[in-house]
Each structure stands twice: as structure tokens, then as C-alpha cells.
Short mmCIF file of C-alpha atoms and ligand atoms in Angstrom, two decimals:
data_model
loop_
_atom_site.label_atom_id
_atom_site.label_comp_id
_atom_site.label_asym_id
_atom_site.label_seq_id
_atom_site.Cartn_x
_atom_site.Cartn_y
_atom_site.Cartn_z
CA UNK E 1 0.00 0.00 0.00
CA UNK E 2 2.80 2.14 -0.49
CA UNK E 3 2.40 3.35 -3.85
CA UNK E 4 1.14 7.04 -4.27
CA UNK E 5 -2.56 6.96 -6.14
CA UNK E 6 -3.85 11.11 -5.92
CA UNK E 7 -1.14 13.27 -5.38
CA UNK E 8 -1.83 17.52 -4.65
CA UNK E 9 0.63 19.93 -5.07
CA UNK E 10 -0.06 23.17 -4.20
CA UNK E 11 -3.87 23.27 -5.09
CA UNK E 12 -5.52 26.56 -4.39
CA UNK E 13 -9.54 27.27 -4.95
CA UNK E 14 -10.62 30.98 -5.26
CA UNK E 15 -14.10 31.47 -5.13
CA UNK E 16 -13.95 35.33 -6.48
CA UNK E 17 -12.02 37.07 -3.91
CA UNK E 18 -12.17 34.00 -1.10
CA UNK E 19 -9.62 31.84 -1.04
CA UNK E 20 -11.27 28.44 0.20
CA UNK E 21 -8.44 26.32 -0.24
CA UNK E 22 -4.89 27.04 -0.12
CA UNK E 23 -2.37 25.69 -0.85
CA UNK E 24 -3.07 22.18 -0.06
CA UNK E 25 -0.75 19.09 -0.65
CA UNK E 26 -1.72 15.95 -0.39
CA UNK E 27 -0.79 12.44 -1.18
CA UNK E 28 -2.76 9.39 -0.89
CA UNK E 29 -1.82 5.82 -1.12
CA UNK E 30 -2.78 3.16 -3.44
CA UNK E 31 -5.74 1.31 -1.27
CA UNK E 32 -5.56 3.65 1.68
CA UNK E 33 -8.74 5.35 3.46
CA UNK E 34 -8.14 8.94 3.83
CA UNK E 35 -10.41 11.23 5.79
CA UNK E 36 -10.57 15.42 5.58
CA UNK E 37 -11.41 16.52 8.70
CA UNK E 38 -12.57 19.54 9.93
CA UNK E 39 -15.12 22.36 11.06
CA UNK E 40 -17.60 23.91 8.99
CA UNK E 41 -16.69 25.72 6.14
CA UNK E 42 -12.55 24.79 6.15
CA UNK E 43 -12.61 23.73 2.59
CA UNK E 44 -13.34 20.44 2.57
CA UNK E 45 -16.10 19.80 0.51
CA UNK E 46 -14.40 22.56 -1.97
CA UNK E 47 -11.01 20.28 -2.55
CA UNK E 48 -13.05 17.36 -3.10
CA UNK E 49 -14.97 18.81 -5.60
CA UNK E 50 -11.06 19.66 -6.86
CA UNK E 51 -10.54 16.05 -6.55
CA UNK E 52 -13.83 15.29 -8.58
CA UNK E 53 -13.47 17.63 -11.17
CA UNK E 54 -16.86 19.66 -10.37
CA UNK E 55 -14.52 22.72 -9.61
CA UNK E 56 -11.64 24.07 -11.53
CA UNK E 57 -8.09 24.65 -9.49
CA UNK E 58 -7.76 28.30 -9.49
CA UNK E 59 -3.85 26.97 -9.21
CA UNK E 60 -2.14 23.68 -8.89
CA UNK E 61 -2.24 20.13 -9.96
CA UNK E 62 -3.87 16.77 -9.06
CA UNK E 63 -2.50 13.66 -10.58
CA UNK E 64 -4.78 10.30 -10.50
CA UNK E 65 -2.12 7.13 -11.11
CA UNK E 66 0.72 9.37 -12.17
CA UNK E 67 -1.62 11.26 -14.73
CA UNK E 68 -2.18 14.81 -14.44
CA UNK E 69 -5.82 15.43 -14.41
CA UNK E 70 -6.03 18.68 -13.42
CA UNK E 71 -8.31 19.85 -16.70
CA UNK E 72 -10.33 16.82 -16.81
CA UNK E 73 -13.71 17.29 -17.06
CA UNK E 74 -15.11 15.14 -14.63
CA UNK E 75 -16.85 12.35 -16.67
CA UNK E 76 -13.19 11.69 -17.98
CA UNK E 77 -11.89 11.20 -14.19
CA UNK E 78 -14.53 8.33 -13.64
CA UNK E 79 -14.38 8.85 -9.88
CA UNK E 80 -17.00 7.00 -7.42
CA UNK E 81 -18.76 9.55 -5.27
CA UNK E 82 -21.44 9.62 -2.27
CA UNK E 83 -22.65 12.43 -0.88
CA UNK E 84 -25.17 13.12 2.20
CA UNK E 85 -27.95 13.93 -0.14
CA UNK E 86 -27.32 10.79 -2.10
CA UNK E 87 -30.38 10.66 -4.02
CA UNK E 88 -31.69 6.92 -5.47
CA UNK E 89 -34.22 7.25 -8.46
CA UNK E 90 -37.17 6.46 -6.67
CA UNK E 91 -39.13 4.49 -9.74
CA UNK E 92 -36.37 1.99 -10.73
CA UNK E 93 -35.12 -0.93 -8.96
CA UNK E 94 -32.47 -1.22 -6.84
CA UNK E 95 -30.83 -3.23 -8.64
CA UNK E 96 -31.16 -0.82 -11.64
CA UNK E 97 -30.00 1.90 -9.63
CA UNK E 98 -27.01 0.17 -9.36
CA UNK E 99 -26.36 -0.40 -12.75
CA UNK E 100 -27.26 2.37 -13.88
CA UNK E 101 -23.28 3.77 -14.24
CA UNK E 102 -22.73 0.43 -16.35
CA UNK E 103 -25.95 1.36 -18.86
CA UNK E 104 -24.01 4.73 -18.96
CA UNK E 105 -20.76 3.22 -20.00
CA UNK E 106 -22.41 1.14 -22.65
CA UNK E 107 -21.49 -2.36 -20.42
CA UNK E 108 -23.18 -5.58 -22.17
CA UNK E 109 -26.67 -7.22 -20.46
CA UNK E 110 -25.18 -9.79 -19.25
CA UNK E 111 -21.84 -8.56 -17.29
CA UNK E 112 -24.37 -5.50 -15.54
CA UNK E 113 -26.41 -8.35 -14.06
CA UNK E 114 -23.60 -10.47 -12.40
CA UNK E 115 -21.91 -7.29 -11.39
CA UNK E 116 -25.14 -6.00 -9.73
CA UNK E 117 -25.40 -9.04 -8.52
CA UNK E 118 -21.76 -9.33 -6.92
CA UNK E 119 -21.88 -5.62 -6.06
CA UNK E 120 -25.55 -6.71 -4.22
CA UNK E 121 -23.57 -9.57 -2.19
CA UNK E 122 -20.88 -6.93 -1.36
CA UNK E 123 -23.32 -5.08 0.76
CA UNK E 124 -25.27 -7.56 1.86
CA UNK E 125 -28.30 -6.98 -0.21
CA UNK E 126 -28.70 -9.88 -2.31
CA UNK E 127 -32.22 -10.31 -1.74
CA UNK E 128 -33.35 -6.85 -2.63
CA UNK E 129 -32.58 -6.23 -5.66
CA UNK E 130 -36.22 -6.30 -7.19
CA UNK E 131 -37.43 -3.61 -4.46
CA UNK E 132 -37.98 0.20 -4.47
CA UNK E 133 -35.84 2.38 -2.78
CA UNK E 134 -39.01 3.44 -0.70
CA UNK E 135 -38.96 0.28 0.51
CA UNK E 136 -35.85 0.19 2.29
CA UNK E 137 -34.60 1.81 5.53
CA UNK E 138 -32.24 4.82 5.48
CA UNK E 139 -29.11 2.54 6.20
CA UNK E 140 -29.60 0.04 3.48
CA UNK E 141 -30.66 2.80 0.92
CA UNK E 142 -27.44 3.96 1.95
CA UNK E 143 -25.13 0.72 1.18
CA UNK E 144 -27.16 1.11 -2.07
CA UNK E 145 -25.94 4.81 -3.28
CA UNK E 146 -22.47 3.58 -1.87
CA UNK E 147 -23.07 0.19 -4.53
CA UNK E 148 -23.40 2.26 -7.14
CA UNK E 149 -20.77 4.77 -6.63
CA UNK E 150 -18.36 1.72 -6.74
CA UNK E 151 -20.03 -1.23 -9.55
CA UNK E 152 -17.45 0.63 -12.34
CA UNK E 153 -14.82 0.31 -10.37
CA UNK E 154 -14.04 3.45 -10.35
CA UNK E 155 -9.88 4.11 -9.69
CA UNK E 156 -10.92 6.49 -6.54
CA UNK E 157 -14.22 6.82 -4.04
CA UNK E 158 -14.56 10.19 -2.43
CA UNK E 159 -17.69 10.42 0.43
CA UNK E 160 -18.53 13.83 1.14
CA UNK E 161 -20.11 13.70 5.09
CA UNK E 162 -22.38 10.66 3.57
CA UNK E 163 -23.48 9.23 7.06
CA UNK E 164 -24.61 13.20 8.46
CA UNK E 165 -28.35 12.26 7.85
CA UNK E 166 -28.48 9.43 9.59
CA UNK E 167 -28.86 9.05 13.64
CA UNK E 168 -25.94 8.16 16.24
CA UNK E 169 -26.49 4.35 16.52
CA UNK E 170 -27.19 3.88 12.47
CA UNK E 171 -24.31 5.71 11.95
CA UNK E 172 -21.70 4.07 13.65
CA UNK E 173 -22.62 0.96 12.10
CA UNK E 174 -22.17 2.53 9.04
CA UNK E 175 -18.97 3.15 9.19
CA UNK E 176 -17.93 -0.27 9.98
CA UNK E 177 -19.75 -1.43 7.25
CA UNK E 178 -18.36 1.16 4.78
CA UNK E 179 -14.57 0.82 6.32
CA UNK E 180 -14.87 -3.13 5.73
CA UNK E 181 -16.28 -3.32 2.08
CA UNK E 182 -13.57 0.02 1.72
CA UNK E 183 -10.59 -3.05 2.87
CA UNK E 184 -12.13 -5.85 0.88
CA UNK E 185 -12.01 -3.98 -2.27
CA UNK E 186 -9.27 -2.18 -1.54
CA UNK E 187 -10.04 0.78 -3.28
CA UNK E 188 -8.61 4.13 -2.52
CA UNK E 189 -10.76 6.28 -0.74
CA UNK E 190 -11.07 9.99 1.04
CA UNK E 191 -14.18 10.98 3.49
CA UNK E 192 -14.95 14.24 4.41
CA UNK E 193 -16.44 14.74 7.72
CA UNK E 194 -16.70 17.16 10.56
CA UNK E 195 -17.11 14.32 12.85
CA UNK E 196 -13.90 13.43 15.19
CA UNK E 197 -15.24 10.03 16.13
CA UNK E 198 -15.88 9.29 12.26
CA UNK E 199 -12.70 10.45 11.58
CA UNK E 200 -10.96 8.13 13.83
CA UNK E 201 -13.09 4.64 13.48
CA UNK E 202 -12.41 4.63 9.80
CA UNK E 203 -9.24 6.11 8.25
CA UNK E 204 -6.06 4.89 7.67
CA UNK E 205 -4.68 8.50 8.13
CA UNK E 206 -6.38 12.04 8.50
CA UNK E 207 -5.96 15.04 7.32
CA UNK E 208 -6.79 17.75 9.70
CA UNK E 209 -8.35 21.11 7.51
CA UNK E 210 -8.54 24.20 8.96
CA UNK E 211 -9.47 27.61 6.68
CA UNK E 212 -8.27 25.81 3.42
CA UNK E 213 -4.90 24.70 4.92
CA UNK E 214 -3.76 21.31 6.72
CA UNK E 215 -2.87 21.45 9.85
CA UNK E 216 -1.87 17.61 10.50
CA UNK E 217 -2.03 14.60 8.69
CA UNK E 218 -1.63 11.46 10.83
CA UNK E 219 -2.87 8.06 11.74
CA UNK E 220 -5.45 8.09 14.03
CA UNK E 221 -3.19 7.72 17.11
CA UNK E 222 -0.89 9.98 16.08
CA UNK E 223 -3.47 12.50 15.66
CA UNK E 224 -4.64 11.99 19.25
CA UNK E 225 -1.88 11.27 21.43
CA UNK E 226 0.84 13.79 19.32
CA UNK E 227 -1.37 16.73 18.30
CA UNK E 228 1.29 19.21 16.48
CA UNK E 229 -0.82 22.42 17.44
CA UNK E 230 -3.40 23.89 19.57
CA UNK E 231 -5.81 23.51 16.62
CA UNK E 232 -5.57 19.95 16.10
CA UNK E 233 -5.05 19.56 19.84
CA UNK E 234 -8.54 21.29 20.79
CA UNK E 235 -10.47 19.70 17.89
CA UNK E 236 -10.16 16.36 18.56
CA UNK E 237 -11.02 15.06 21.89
CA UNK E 238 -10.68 17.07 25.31
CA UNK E 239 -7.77 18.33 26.14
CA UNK E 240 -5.89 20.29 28.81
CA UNK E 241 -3.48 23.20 27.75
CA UNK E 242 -1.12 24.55 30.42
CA UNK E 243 0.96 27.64 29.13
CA UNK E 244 4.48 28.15 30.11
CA UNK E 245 8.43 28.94 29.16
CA UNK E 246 10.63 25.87 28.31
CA UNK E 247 13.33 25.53 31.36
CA UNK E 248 14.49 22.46 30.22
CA UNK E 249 15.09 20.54 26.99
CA UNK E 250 17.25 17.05 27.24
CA UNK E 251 16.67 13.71 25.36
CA UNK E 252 13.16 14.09 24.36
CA UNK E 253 11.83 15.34 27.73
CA UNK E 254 10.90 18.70 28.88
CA UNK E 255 10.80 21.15 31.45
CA UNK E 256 8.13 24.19 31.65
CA UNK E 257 7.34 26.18 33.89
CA UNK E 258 4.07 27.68 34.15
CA UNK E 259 3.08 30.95 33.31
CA UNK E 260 0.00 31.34 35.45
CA UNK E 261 2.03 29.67 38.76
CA UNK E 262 6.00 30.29 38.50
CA UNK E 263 6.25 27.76 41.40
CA UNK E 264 5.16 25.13 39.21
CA UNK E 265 7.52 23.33 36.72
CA UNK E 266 5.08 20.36 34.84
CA UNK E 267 7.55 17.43 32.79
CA UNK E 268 6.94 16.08 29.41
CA UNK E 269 7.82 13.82 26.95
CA UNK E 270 8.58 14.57 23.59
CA UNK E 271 9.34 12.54 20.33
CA UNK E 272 10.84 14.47 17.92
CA UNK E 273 13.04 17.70 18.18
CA UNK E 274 11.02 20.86 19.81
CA UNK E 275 12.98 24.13 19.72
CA UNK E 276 10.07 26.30 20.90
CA UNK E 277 10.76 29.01 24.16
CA UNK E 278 7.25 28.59 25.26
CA UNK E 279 5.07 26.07 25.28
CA UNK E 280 1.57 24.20 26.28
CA UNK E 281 1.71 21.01 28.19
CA UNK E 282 -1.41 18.98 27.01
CA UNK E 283 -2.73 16.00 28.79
CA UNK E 284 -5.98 14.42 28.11
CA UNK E 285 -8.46 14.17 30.55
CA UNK E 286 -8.16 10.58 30.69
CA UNK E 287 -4.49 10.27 31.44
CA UNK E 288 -4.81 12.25 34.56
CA UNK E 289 -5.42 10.47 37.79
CA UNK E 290 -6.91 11.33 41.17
CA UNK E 291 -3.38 10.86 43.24
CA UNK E 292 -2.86 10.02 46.79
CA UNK E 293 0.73 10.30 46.71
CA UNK E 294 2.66 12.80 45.03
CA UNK E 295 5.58 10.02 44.89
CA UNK E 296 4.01 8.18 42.74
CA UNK E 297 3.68 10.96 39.95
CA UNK E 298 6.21 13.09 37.90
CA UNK E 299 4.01 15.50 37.81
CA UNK E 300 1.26 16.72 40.30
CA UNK E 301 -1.19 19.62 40.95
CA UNK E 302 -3.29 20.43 43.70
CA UNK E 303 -6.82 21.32 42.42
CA UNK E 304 -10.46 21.50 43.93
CA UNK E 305 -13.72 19.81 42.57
CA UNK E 306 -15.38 22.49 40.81
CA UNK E 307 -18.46 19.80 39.88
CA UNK E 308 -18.49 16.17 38.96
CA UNK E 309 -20.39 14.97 35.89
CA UNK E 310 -21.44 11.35 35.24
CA UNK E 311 -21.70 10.70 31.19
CA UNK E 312 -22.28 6.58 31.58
CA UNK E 313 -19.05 4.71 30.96
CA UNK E 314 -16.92 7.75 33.21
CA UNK E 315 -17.11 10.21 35.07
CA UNK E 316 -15.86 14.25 34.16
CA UNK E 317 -14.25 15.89 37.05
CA UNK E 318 -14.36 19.73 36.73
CA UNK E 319 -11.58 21.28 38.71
CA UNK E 320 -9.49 24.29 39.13
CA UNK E 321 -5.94 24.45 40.21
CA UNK E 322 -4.89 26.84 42.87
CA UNK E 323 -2.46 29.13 40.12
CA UNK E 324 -6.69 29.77 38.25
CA UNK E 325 -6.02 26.70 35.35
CA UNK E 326 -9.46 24.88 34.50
CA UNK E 327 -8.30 20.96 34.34
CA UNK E 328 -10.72 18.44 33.32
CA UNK E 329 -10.44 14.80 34.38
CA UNK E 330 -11.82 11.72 33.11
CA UNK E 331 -12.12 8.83 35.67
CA UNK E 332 -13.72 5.08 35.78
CA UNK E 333 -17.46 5.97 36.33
CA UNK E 334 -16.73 2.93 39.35
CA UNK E 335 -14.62 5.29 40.95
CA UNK E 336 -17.24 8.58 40.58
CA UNK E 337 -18.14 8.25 44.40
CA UNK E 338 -14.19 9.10 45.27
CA UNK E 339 -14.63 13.01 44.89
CA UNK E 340 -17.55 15.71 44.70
CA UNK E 341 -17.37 19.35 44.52
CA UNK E 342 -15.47 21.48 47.04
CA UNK E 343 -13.10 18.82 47.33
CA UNK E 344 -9.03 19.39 47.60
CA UNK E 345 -7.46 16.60 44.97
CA UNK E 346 -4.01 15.91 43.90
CA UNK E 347 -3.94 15.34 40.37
CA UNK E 348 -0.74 13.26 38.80
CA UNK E 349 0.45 12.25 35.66
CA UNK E 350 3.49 11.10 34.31
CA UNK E 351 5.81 11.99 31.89
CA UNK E 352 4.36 10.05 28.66
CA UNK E 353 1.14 10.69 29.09
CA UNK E 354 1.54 14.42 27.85
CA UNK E 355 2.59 16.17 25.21
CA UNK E 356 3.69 19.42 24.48
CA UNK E 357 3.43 21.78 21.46
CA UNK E 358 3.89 25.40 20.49
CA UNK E 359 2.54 28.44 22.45
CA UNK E 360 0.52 30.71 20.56
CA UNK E 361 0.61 33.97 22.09
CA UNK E 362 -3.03 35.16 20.64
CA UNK E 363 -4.84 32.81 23.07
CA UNK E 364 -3.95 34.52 25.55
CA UNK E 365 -6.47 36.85 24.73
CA UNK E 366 -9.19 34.29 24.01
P1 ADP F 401 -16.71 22.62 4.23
O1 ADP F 401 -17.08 21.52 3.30
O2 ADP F 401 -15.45 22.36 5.00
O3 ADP F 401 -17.82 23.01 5.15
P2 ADP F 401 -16.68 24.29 1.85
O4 ADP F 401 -15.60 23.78 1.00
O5 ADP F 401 -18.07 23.91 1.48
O6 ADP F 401 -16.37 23.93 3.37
O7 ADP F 401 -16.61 25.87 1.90
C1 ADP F 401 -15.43 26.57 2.25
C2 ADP F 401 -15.69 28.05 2.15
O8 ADP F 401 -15.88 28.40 0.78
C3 ADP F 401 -16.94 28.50 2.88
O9 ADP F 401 -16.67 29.74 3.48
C4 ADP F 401 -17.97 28.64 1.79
O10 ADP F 401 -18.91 29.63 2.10
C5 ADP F 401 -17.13 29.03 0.58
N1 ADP F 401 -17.71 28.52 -0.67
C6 ADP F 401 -17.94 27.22 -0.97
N2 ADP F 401 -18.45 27.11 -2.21
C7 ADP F 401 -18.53 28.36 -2.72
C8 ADP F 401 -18.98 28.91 -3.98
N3 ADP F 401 -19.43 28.13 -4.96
N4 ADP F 401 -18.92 30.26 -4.11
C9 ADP F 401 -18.44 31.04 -3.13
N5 ADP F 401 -18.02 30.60 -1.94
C10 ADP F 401 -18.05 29.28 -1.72
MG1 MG F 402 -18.84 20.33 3.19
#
């Protein structure tokens, strides 16, 4: 999976006098499941229609398989698409919606019907192939639009947020079911969503957009546990910033000392070289503990229980340090009953379970 399939360089879209996408470069992997992530209106939706061919580059170039396809109409680029508004023709078949893209391209009688057939098996809808897309719920009329954007075999499938309409539970076994005919198939893929979780549960990396520009692109993991700004950092998950100056720099651990409390000097690791003065440490709320031992931590704050909230599987502890920082921490819902509000807690975490990544001074403000 190591060859490159899409490859952007430098792809800019102005819409008139808005730049929606800048500068982006990108490069996606023979077979790999890419997802664009990121908040309303960041461009997303605008480079895939780059990608697709249904907007021009205003400058740049996309290549497809080493070809440049940049002024290819997009009947020519023969990608697989499915949006949120996927729309089935209501009065034909399902299984002549799905070959519907082979009548287009002039396939023969016979091959349509064992490739509907095949595609049908694919997503488990071999039996329905004679029914009306009014007569199937939302998630298999889905698995249908996604059978059709992929009987041609198309060299590339791009989803644009295709999952949005549908509710939380639906949803999330939709994009199991998508990520696993995605593998079996193997055929390249990038997903636009807005949705963290989604982002997650089914790429192989993502690509995190922010005002036409990437901030990270990452595995999953990466994404989470090594955040390289306080974009990325705040988007994804809950997370805990604490400002300071860099004291301390020595084989891939750090020292910082806190802005808001001078007394206070929080370690971190880091992988990779970071030449930044100042700096936030950034723990997630889960790898903080309640401590009763400051031994047993490299780093510890004192804090009080500002309010506990139970949310099922944990429990949120709301607390604020003495030096004014608002920490959040995540613990076992079993172990809820250990603190309520007004409380005086020791907080600890250790060295790996942070990270740390560039200050930006306009927060302050925030
Ligand atoms: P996303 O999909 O991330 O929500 P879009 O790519 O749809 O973002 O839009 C990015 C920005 O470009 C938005 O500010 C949007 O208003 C603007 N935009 C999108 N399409 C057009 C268009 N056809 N004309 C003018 N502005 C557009
Ligand atoms: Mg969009």
C-alpha cells in the first residue's frame, strides 16, 4: 500500500475574492482510506470537488495514477462519489440503480447483471434487488448509493459527510460497514467529515483542515496522542493546555514552567526535536489520575472539585488548580463516588502521558 494513487501539489480554490483552499498538498496511497477533517466551512467539501473535477483549481495540480488530471472534465476522471444527499431514483429498482453507471458506459446485459449481482452480495443486499428504494430503511438505501458509486470500479471513491443524515447508533454501524467493504475492495478512498469520532473509526490517516490549509495529517493515534498544534489539539477530543516557558530541553523530555504559577515546573515527553521558548503542556483528561501520593507521579497539581459529571461509561471531574487553570479529568465511572465538589485533589500524571506543542501567544487573549 505504499504506492502514491492522488497526489496535490499546491492546489488553491478561489471562489472570487475567497480563497477556500490554499495551498493544499496531499498524497494518498494506493488502497488507503483517507479522511478530511474539519469544522464547517474549512474547505473540505471545496477540494473534493477539486478532486472530482466539479470545480476548476484556481492553481495547482492533481494527478490520478501518475496522470495529471487537473483539466479533466469530470466524466473523464470516472471517480465514485457519495454524498449526504445521495439521491436513489425512486421508480427503478435497486438493482437498476445500481447499474445504472454500467448502462451509462455502454457495459453488455449480461456482465451489468452479475456485477449488480456481486456488487448486491458486497453489501449484503442480495435479496433486494427487485425492491424500491421506498422500501428500504435509510441505512440500506445507503449501502445502495455507496453500490453504485463503486459497480465501475471506479480508480478512486470520495464520500462527502455521507453518514450526516443518519442518527448516532445507524451511523456508527455505518462506518464499519463502509470501512470493511472500503478493505475488501481495496479501493482508494477519502471521506470528508466534521465528525472526530468518524474520523478516527475509519481512516487509515487524516488530514486535519482548517481555513483551506492542513494542519496535520496522521494516523489516528498519532493524531490523538501527538497533536502538532493547539488547533488539532482542541479539535479532537478534550484536552488540557497549560501555558508556560521551556526551562528544560534534554533527550526528548521537557521542562516548563508555568506561566499562570512560577512555582510550578510540569515534565513532558517529547518525540521528535522541539525548539520552541514557550510552550503548552497537554494532557488528556483521561491520562490524569486522582493521586494520593505525590511520589508516585512526575508531575502533580493540587486542584479543587469544581463539579463532577457522570456521562455513563466515566465520570468528568471539573476542577481548578490553585495558580486559576481549568483541568478536566476523566475517571472510571466505578470510581465517581471518590470526589464531589469542594473537594481538595491531587492530580498526577506522568511523563508520557503528555505532550507538548507550540505556544501561541493570541490565546492569551481568548
Ligand atoms: P466545508 O465543506 O469544510 O464546510 P466548503 O468547501 O463547502 O467547506 O466551503 C469553504 C468556504 O468556501 C466557505 O466559506 C464557503 O462559504 C465558501 N464557498 C464554498 N463554495 C462556494 C462557492 N461556490 N462560491 C463562493 N463561496 C463558496
Ligand atoms: Mg462540506
Amino acid at each position: 500500500m505504499n504506492e502514491i494513487h492522488l497526489a496535490i501539489t499546491d492546489a488553491t480554490k478561489w471562489y472570487k475574492k475567497f480563497k477556500a483552499v490554499d495551498k493544499i498538498n496531499l498524497e494518498v496511497k494506493k488502497g488507503e482510506f483517507l479522511t478530511i477533517l474539519g469544522p464547517s466551512g474549512s474547505g473540505k467539501t471545496s477540494l473534493l470537488k477539486l478532486i472530482a473535477g466539479f470545480e476548476e483549481v484556481s492553481a495547482g495540480s492533481i494527478y490520478l495514477n501518475h496522470q495529471d488530471i487537473t483539466g479533466k472534465k469530470p466524466y473523464e476522471r470516472d471517480i465514485g462519489m457519495l454524498f449526504q444527499n445521495y439521491a436513489l431514483f425512486p421508480h427503478m429498482t435497486i438493482a437498476d440503480n445500481i447499474a445504472y453507471p454500467l448502462r451509462l458506459r455502454k457495459v453488455n446485459k449480461q456482465e451489468i447483471r452479475e456485477r449488480v449481482q456481486k456488487i448486491l452480495d458486497l453489501v449484503h443486499l442480495s435479496e433486494y434487488g427487485n425492491r424500491f428504494p421506498a422500501q428500504l430503511s435509510g441505512g440500506q438505501q445507503q449501502r445502495v448509493a455507496l453500490a453504485r458509486a463503486i459497480v465501475f470500479n471506479p480508480p478512486l471513491l470520495l464520500l462527502d459527510e455521507p453518514l450526516g443524515a443518519l442518527d448516532k447508533n445507524l451511523r456508527e454501524k455505518m462506518q464499519l460497514e463502509i470501512k470493511h467493504i472500503q478493505e475488501k475492495i481495496g479501493i482508494t478512498t477519502i471521506s470528508v467529515t466534521h465528525d472526530q469520532e468518524e474520523a478516527l473509526t475509519m481512516s487509515d490517516r487524516v488530514c486535519v483542515m482548517n481555513k483551506g490549509r492542513i494542519e496535520q495529517i496522521a494516523t489516528p493515534q498519532q493524531l490523538y496522542q501527538r497533536p502538532v498544534n493547539k488547533f488539532v489539539a482542541e479539535f479532537i477530543g478534550e484536552i488540557n493546555l497549560l501555558a508556560g516557558e521551556v526551562v528544560g530541553n534534554e533527550e526528548g523530555q521537557l521542562a516548563i514552567r508555568l506561566f499562570a504559577d512560577a512555582g510550578i515546573t510540569l515534565h513532558s515527553n517529547h518525540d521528535g526535536g522541539f525548539s520552541e521558548r514557550e510552550a503548552y503542556v497537554a494532557i488528556r483528561p483521561e491520562n490524569i489520575q486522582l493521586a494520593s501520593d505525590r511520589g508516585a507521579f512526575k508531575n502533580t497539581m493540587e486542584a479543587k472539585v469544581c463539579e463532577t459529571i457522570y456521562v455513563g461509561d466515566a465520570c468528568k471531574v471539573k476542577t481548578r488548580t490553585a495558580c486559576g487553570h481549568e483541568m478536566t479529568v476523566k475517571i472510571p465511572a466505578r470510581l465517581s463516588g471518590s470526589c464531589k465538589a469542594g473537594d481538595e485533589i491531587l492530580l498526577g500524571w506522568n511523563l508520557s502521558e503528555s505532550t507538548v506543542i507550540p505556544y501561541e501567544r493570541e490565546a492569551i487573549l481568548a
